[in-house]
Coordinates of C-alpha atoms in Angstrom, one line a residue:
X426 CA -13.1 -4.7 1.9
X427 CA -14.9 -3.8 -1.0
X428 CA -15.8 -7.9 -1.9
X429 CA -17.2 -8.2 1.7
X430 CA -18.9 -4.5 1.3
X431 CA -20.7 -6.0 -2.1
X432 CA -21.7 -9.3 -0.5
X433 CA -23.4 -7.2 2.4
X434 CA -25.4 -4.9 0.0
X435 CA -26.3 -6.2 -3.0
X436 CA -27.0 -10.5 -1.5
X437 CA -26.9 -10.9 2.3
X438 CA -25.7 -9.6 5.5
X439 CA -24.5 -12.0 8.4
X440 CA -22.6 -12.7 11.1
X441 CA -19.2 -13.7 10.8
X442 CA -19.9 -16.8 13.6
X443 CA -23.1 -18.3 12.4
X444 CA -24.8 -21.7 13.4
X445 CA -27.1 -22.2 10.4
X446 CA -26.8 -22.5 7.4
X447 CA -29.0 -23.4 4.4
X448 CA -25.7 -25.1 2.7
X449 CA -22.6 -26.0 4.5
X450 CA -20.6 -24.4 1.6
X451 CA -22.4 -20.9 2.6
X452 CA -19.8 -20.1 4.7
X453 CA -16.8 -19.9 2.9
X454 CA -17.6 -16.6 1.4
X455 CA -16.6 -13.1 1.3
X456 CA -18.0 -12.3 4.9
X457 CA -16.0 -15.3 6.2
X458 CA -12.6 -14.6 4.4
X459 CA -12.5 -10.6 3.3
X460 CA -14.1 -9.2 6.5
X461 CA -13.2 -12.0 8.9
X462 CA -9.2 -11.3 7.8
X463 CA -10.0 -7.6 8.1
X464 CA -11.4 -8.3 11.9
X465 CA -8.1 -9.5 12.6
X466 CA -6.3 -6.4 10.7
X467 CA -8.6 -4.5 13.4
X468 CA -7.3 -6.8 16.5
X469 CA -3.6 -6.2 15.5
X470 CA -4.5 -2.1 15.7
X471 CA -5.9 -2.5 19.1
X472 CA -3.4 -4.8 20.5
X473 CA -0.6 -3.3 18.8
X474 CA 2.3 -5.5 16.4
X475 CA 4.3 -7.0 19.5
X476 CA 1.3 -8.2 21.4
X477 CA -0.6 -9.8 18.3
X478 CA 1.8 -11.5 17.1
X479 CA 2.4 -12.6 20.4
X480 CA -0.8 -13.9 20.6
X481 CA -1.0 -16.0 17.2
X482 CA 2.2 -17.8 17.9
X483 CA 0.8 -19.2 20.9
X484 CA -2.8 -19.5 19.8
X485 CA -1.1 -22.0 16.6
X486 CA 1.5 -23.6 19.7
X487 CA -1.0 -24.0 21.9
X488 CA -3.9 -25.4 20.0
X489 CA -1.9 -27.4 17.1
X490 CA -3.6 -30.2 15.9
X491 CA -6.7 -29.6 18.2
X492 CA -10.2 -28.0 17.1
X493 CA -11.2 -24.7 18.3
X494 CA -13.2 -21.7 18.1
X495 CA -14.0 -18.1 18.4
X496 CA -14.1 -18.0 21.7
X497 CA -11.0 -20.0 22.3
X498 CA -9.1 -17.2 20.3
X499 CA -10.5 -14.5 21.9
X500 CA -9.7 -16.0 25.9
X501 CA -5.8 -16.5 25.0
X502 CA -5.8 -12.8 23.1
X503 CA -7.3 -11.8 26.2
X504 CA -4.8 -13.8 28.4
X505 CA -1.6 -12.4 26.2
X506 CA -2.8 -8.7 26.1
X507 CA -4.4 -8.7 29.7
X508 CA -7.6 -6.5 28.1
X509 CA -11.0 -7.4 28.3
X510 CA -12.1 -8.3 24.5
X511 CA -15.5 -10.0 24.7
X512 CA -17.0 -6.8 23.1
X513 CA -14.6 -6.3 20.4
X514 CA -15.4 -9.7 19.3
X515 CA -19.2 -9.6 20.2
X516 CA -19.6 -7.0 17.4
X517 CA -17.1 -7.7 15.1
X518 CA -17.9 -11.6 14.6
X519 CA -21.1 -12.2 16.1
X520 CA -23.1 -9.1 14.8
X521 CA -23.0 -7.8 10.9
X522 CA -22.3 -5.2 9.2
X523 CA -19.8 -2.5 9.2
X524 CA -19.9 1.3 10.6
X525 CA -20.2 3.9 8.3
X526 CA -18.9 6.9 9.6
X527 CA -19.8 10.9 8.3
X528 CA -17.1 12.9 9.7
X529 CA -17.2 17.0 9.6
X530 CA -14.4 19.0 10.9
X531 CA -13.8 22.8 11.7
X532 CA -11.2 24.6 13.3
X533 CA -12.3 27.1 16.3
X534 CA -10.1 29.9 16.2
X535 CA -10.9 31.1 19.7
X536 CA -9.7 27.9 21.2
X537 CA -7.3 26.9 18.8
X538 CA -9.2 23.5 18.2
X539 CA -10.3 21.2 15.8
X540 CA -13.2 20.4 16.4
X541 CA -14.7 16.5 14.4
X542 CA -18.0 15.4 14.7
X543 CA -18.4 11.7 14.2
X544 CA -21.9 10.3 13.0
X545 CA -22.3 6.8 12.5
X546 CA -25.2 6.4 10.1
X547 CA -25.4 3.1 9.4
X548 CA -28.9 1.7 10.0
X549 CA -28.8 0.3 14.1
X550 CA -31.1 -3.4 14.4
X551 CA -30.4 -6.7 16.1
X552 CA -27.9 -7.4 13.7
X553 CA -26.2 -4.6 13.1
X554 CA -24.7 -2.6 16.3
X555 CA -24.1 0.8 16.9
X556 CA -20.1 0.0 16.8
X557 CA -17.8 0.8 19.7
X558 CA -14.0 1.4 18.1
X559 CA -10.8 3.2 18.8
X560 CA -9.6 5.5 15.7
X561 CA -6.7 7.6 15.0
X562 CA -7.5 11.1 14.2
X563 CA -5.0 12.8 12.7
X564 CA -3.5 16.5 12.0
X565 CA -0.7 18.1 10.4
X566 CA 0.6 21.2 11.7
X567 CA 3.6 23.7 11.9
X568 CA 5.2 21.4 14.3
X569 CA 4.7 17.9 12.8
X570 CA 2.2 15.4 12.8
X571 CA 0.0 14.7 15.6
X572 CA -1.9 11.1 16.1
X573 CA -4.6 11.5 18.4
X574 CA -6.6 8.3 19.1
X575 CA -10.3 8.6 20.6
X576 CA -12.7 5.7 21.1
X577 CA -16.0 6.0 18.9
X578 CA -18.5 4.6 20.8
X579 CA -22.0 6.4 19.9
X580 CA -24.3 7.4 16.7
X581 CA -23.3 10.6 17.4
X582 CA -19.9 12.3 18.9
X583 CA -17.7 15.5 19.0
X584 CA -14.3 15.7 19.7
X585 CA -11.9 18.6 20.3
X586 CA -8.4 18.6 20.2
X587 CA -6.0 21.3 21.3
X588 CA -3.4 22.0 18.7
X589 CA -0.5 24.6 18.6
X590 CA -2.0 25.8 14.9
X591 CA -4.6 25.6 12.0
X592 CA -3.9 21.9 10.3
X593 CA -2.8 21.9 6.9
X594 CA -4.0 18.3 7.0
X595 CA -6.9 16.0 8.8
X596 CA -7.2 13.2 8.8
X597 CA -9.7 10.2 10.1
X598 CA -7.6 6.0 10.2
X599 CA -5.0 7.3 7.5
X600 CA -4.0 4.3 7.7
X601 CA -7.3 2.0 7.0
X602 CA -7.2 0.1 10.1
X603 CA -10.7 0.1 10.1
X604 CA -13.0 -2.3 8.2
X605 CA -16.0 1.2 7.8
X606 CA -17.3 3.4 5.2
X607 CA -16.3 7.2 5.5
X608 CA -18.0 10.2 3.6
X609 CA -15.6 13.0 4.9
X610 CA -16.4 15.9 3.0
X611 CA -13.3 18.4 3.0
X612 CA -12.0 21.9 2.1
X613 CA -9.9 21.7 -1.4
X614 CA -7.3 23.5 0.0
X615 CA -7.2 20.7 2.7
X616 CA -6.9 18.2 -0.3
X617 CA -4.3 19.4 -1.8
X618 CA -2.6 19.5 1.2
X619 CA -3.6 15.4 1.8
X620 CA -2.7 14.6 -1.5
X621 CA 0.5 15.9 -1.6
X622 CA 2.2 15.5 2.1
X623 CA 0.1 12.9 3.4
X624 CA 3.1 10.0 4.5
X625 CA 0.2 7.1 3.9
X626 CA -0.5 6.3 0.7
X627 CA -3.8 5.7 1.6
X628 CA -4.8 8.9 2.6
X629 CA -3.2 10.6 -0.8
X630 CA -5.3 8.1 -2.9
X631 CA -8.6 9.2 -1.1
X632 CA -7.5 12.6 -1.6
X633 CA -7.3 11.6 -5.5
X634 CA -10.8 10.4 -5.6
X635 CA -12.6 13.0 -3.7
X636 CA -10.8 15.9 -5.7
X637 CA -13.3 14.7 -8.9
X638 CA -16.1 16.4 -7.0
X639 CA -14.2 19.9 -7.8
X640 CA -14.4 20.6 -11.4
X641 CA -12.1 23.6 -11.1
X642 CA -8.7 24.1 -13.0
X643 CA -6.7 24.3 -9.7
X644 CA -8.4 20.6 -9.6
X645 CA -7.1 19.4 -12.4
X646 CA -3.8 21.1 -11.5
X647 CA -3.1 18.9 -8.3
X648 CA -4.4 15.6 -10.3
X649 CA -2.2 16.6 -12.8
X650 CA 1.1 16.9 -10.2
X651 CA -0.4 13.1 -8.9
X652 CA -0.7 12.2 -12.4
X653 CA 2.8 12.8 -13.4
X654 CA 4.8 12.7 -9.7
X655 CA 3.5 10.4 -7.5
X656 CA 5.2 7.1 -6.8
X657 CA 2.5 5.1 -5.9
X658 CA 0.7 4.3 -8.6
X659 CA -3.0 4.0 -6.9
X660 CA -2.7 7.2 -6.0
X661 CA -1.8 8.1 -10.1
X662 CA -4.6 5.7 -10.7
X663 CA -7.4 7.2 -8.9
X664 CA -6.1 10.4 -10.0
X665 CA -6.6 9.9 -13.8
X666 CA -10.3 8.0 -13.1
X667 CA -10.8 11.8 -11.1
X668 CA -10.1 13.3 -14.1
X669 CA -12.3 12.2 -16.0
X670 CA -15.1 12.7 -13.4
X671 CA -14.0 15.9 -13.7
X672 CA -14.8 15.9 -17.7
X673 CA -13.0 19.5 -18.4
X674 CA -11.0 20.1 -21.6
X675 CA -8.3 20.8 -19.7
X676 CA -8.8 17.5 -17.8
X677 CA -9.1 15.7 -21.5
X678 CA -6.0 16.7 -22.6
X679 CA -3.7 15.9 -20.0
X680 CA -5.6 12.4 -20.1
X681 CA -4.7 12.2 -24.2
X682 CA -1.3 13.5 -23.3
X683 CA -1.0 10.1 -20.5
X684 CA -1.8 7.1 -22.1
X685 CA 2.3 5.8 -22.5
X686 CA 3.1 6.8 -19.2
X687 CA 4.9 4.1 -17.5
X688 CA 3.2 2.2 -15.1
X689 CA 0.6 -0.5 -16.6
X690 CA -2.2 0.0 -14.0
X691 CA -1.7 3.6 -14.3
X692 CA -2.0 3.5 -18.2
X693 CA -5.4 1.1 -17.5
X694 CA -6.8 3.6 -15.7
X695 CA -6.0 6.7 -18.5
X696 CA -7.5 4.7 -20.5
X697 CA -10.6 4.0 -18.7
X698 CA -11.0 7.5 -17.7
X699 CA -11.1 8.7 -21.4
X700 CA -14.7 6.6 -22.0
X701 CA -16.0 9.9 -20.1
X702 CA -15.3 12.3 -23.2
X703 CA -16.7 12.9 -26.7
X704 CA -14.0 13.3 -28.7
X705 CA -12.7 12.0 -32.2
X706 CA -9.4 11.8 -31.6
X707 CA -10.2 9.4 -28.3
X708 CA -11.3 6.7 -30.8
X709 CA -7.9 6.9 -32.5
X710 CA -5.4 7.3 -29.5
X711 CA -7.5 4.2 -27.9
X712 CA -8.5 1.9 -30.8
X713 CA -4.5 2.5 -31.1
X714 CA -3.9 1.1 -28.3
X715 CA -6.5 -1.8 -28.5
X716 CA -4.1 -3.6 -31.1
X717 CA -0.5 -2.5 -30.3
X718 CA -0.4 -2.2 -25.8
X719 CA 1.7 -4.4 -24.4
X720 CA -0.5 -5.1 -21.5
X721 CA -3.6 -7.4 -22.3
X722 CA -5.4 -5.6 -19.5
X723 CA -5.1 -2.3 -20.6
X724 CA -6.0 -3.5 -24.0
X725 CA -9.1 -5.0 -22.4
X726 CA -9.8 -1.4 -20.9
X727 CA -9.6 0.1 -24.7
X728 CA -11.9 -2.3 -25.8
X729 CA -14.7 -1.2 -23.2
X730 CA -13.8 2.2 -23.5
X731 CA -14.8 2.0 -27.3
X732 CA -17.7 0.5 -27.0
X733 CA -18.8 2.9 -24.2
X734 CA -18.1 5.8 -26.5
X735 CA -20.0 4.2 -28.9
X736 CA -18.8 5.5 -32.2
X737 CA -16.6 4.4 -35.3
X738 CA -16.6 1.1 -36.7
X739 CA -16.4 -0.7 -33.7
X740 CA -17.7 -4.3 -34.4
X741 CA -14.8 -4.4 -36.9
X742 CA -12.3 -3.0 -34.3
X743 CA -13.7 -5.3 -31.7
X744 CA -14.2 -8.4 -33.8
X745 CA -10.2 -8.3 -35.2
X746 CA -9.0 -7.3 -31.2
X747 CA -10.9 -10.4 -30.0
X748 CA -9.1 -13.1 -32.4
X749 CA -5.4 -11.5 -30.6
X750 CA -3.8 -13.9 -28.4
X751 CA -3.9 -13.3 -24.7
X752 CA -3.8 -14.6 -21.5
X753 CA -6.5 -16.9 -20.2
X754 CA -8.8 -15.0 -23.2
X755 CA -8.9 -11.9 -21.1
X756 CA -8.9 -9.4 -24.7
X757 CA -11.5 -12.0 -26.3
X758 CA -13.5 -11.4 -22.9
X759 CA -13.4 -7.9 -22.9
X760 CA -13.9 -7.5 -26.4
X761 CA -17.3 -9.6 -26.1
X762 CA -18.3 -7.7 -22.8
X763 CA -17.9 -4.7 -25.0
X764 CA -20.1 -6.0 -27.6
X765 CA -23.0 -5.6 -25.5
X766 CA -23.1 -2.0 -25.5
X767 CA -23.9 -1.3 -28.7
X768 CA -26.9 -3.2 -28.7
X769 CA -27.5 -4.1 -32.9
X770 CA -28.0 -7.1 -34.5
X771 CA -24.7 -8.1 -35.4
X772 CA -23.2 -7.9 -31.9
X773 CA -26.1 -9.9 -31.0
X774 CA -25.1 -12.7 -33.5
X775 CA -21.6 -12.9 -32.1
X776 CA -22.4 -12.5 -28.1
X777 CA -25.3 -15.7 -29.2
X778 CA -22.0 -17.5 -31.3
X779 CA -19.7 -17.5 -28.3
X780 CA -22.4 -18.6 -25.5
X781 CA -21.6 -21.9 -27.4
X782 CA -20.8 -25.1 -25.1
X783 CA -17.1 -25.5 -27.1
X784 CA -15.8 -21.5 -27.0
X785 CA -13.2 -20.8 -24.6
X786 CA -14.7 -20.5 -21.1
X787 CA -13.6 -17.1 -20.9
X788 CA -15.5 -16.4 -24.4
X789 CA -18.3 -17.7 -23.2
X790 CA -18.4 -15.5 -20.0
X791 CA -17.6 -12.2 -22.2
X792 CA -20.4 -13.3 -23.7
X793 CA -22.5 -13.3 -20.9
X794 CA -20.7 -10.2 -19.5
X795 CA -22.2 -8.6 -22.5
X796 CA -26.0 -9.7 -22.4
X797 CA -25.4 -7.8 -18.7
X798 CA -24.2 -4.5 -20.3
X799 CA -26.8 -5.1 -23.1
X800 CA -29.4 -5.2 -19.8
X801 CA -31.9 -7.6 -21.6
X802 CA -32.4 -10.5 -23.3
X803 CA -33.8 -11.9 -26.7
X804 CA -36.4 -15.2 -26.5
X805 CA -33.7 -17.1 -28.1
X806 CA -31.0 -15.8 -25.4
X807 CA -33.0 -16.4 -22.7
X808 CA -33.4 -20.6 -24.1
X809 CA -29.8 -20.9 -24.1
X810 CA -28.8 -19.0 -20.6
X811 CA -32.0 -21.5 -19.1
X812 CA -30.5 -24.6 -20.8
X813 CA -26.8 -23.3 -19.8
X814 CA -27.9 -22.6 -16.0
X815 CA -29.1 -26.2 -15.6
X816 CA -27.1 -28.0 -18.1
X817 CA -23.5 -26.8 -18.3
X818 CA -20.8 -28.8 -17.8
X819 CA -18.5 -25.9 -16.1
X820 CA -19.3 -24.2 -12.9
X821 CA -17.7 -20.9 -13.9
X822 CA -20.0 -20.4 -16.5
X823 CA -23.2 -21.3 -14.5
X824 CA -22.4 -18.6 -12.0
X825 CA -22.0 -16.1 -14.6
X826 CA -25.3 -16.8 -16.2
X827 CA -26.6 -15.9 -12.5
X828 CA -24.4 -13.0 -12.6
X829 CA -26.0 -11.9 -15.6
X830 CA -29.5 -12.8 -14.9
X831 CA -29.2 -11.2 -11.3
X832 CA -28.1 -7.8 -13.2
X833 CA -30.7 -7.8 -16.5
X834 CA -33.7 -9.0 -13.7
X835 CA -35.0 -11.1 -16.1
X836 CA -38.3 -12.4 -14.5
X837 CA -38.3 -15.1 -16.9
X838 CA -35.9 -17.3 -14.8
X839 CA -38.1 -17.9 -11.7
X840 CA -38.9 -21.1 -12.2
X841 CA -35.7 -22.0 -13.7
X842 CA -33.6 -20.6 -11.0
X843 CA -35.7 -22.3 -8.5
X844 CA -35.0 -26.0 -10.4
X845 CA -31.4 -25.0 -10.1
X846 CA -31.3 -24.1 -6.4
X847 CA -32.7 -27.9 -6.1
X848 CA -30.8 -29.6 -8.2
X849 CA -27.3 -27.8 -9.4
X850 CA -24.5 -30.4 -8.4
X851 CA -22.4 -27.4 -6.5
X852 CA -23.7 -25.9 -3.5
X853 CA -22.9 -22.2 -4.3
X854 CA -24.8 -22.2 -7.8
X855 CA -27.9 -23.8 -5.4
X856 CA -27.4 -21.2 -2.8
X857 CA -27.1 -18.3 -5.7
X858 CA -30.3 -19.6 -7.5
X859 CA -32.0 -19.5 -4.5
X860 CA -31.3 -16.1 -3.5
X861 CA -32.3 -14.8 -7.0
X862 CA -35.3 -16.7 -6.9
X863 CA -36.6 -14.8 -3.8
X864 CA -35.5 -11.5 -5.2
X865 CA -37.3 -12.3 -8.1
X866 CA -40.5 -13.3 -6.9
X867 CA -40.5 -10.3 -4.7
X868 CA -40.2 -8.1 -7.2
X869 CA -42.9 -9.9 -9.6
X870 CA -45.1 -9.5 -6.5
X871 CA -44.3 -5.6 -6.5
X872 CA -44.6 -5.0 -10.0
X873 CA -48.4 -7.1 -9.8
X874 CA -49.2 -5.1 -6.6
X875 CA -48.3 -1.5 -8.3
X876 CA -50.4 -3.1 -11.5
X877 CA -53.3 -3.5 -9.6
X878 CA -52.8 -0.2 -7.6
X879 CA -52.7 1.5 -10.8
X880 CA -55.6 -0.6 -12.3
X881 CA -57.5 0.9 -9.0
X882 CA -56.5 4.3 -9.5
X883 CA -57.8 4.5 -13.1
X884 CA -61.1 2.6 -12.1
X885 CA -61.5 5.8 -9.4
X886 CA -61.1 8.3 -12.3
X887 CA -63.3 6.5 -14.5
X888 CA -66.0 6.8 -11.5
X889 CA -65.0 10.4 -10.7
X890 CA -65.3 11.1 -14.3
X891 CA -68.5 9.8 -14.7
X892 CA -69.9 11.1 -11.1
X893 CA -69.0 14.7 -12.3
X894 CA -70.7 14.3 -16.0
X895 CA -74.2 13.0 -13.8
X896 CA -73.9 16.4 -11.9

């Protein structure tokens, strides 16, 4: 979800089904493959297991070695589960976007309700619909848990629901059938319940990350209890990246106290956490870890961690960390993405060595990686990323030097990326250039428009000024 959710912001939105295209290749991307998978993790919740299953083995029997499309899959779903699905798939491959859903709840004590109110606030046009969807709401009580599905069908909704007592937990698709966005802004009590009874692991992780908006010790008390208990380990994850959100000293040393727990991912995420304190013994306990972890990715996350701290000798530290052996480069990677941060003359001369035609690929996109943390370029950087964009042999590399371009909004490029959209042997680096391009021009035609705005405005004062001294 979150690859199709970047596509959609930060580059284009678009149907799933389109008929044009500027390239053919524009249609294998994240909107085709993330959220067209997640449509069909949506279709499976409304049809239920035993019916959608149903309905795929015949659809593959039925259609084997023939062509199809959309709506051949949606007319045999419809003749398996007997329900009317021409909306469903109206909105969820022939319109964009996603909904994105703020949800408030409070209980009604003369009733005995729970009362949700459902916005959905993402912005309605002829692309994106106001979306019609069943979701399970769902509350914990004295006498078990209750699933209460309702069908969402407006911008705005509220729903009440009978219970025998005040919920301990709420709930809104626990289990992420959904393909939306959800700001549901909730009690801490009612956290702490969520985080540690919800059955979906899910759910607890969300409780995790929402907790970092509390910076209370009975905060850092339940992320501690995650921390150390929990068996899933995004929920321990999310719980440690909460606490340092948080930033507390309390928070800090239960973090310093966690980097050797067990779980890899977990450790990674300790470790991340940690580049949100100023501390001297962080550079120790980390820059420890940079050489002796067994895990090349949490050695990796020591290396950024470092260099977002900023202190110590770091281009040392980082310079001897990059030379370790690791899988597919991923240390010397980080350790060059790293270098960017700190933004002096000899991490420059090592980010410009590695951009060499000859590193390790994975060098070379460090490198890059660590012009965009840098967020600019030198005149002799920018000649080598134009001569790498339209020159280089290795189409991983070209697509991070639009990565990095894209992210330092170097206005240099325009004429460069619109060569490349021409003339770039791979579709996707064409279709990439050319997007960049346009988002470039735009903005030079901004920055020239607020140029002459303010060359306007100071003309007026000059005149005003002047008026006023004749009176």
């Amino acid at each position: 979800a979150e690859s199709a959710f970047e596509e959609d912001s930060k580059r284009y939105r678009r149907p799933i089904v389109e008929r044009t295209c500027v390239y053919t290749d524009d249609f294998f991307d994240n909107t085709t493959y993330d959220k067209g998978a997640w449509m069909l993790h949506q279709l499976r919740y409304i049809l239920g297991d035993e019916t959608f299953l149903q309905g795929v083995r015949e659809f593959v029997k039925r259609f084997a070695k023939k062509n199809v499309d959309t709506d051949d899959f949606r007319k045999l779903m419809e003749e398996v589960s007997g329900l009317s699905l021409e909306s469903y798939f109206h909105q969820s491959y022939f319109k964009g976007g996603y909904p994105e859903f703020e949800v408030e709840y409070g209980w009604n004590e003369l009733n005995d309700t729970g009362d949700l109110v459902v916005k959905q606030v993402q912005k309605a046009d002829e692309l994106t619909p106001v979306f019609s969807l069943p979701v399970d709401v769902v509350f914990h009580t004295r006498s078990g848990r209750h699933v209460r599905r309702v069908r969402i069908s407006l911008a705005q909704e509220k729903f009440s629901f009978s219970l025998d007592s005040r919920p301990e937990i709420v709930e809104f698709d626990p289990q992420e059938w959904l393909f939306k966005k959800v700001s549901f802004k909730k009690s801490l009590s009612l956290l702490a319940n969520q985080l540690r009874a919800s059955p979906d692991a899910s759910s607890r992780a969300r409780a995790a990350d929402e907790l970092s908006s509390f910076r209370s010790d009975e905060a850092v008390g339940l992320l501690k209890e995650a921390l150390q208990k929990e068996q899933f380990w995004d929920v321990r994850a999310k719980a440690a990246r909460s606490l340092g959100k948080i930033g507390t000293k309390a928070a800090l040393e239960l973090l310093l106290g966690s980097v050797k727990i067990r779980q890899r991912k977990v450790r990674r995420a300790v470790v991340e956490a940690l580049s949100n304190f100023n501390d001297e013994r962080i550079l120790d306990i980390v820059g420890d870890i940079l050489f002796t972890e067994e895990s090349p990715y949490v050695q990796a996350e020591a290396a950024l961690s470092l260099a977002k701290i900023g202190k110590g000798n770091l281009i040392e530290r980082l310079g001897k960390a990059m030379e370790l052996p690791s899988p597919n480069s991923t240390l010397t990677e980080a350790c060059l993405e790293a270098l960017g941060y700190l933004k002096d003359s000899e991490a420059k001369k090592i980010l410009s060595e590695h951009l060499k035609y000859g590193k390790a690929t994975r060098a070379r996109i460090g490198a890059l990686k660590g012009l965009a943390r840098r967020g600019f370029l030198h005149e002799d950087e920018f000649a080598s990323l134009k001569d790498m964009l339209l020159k280089d042999k290795q189409f991983s590399v070209r697509d991070q030097v639009l990565t990095t371009v894209g992210e330092v909004a170097d206005r240099r490029f325009i004429e460069t990326l619109k060569e490349a959209s021409e003339s770039d042997v791979d579709p996707r680096i064409r279709r990439r250039s050319l997007e960049l391009y346009l988002d470039l021009s735009r903005a030079t035609e901004s920055v020239e428009a607020i140029s002459r705005l303010r060359a306007d405005v100071d003309r007026l004062k000059e005149e005003n000024v002047k008026l006023r001294q004749s009176l």
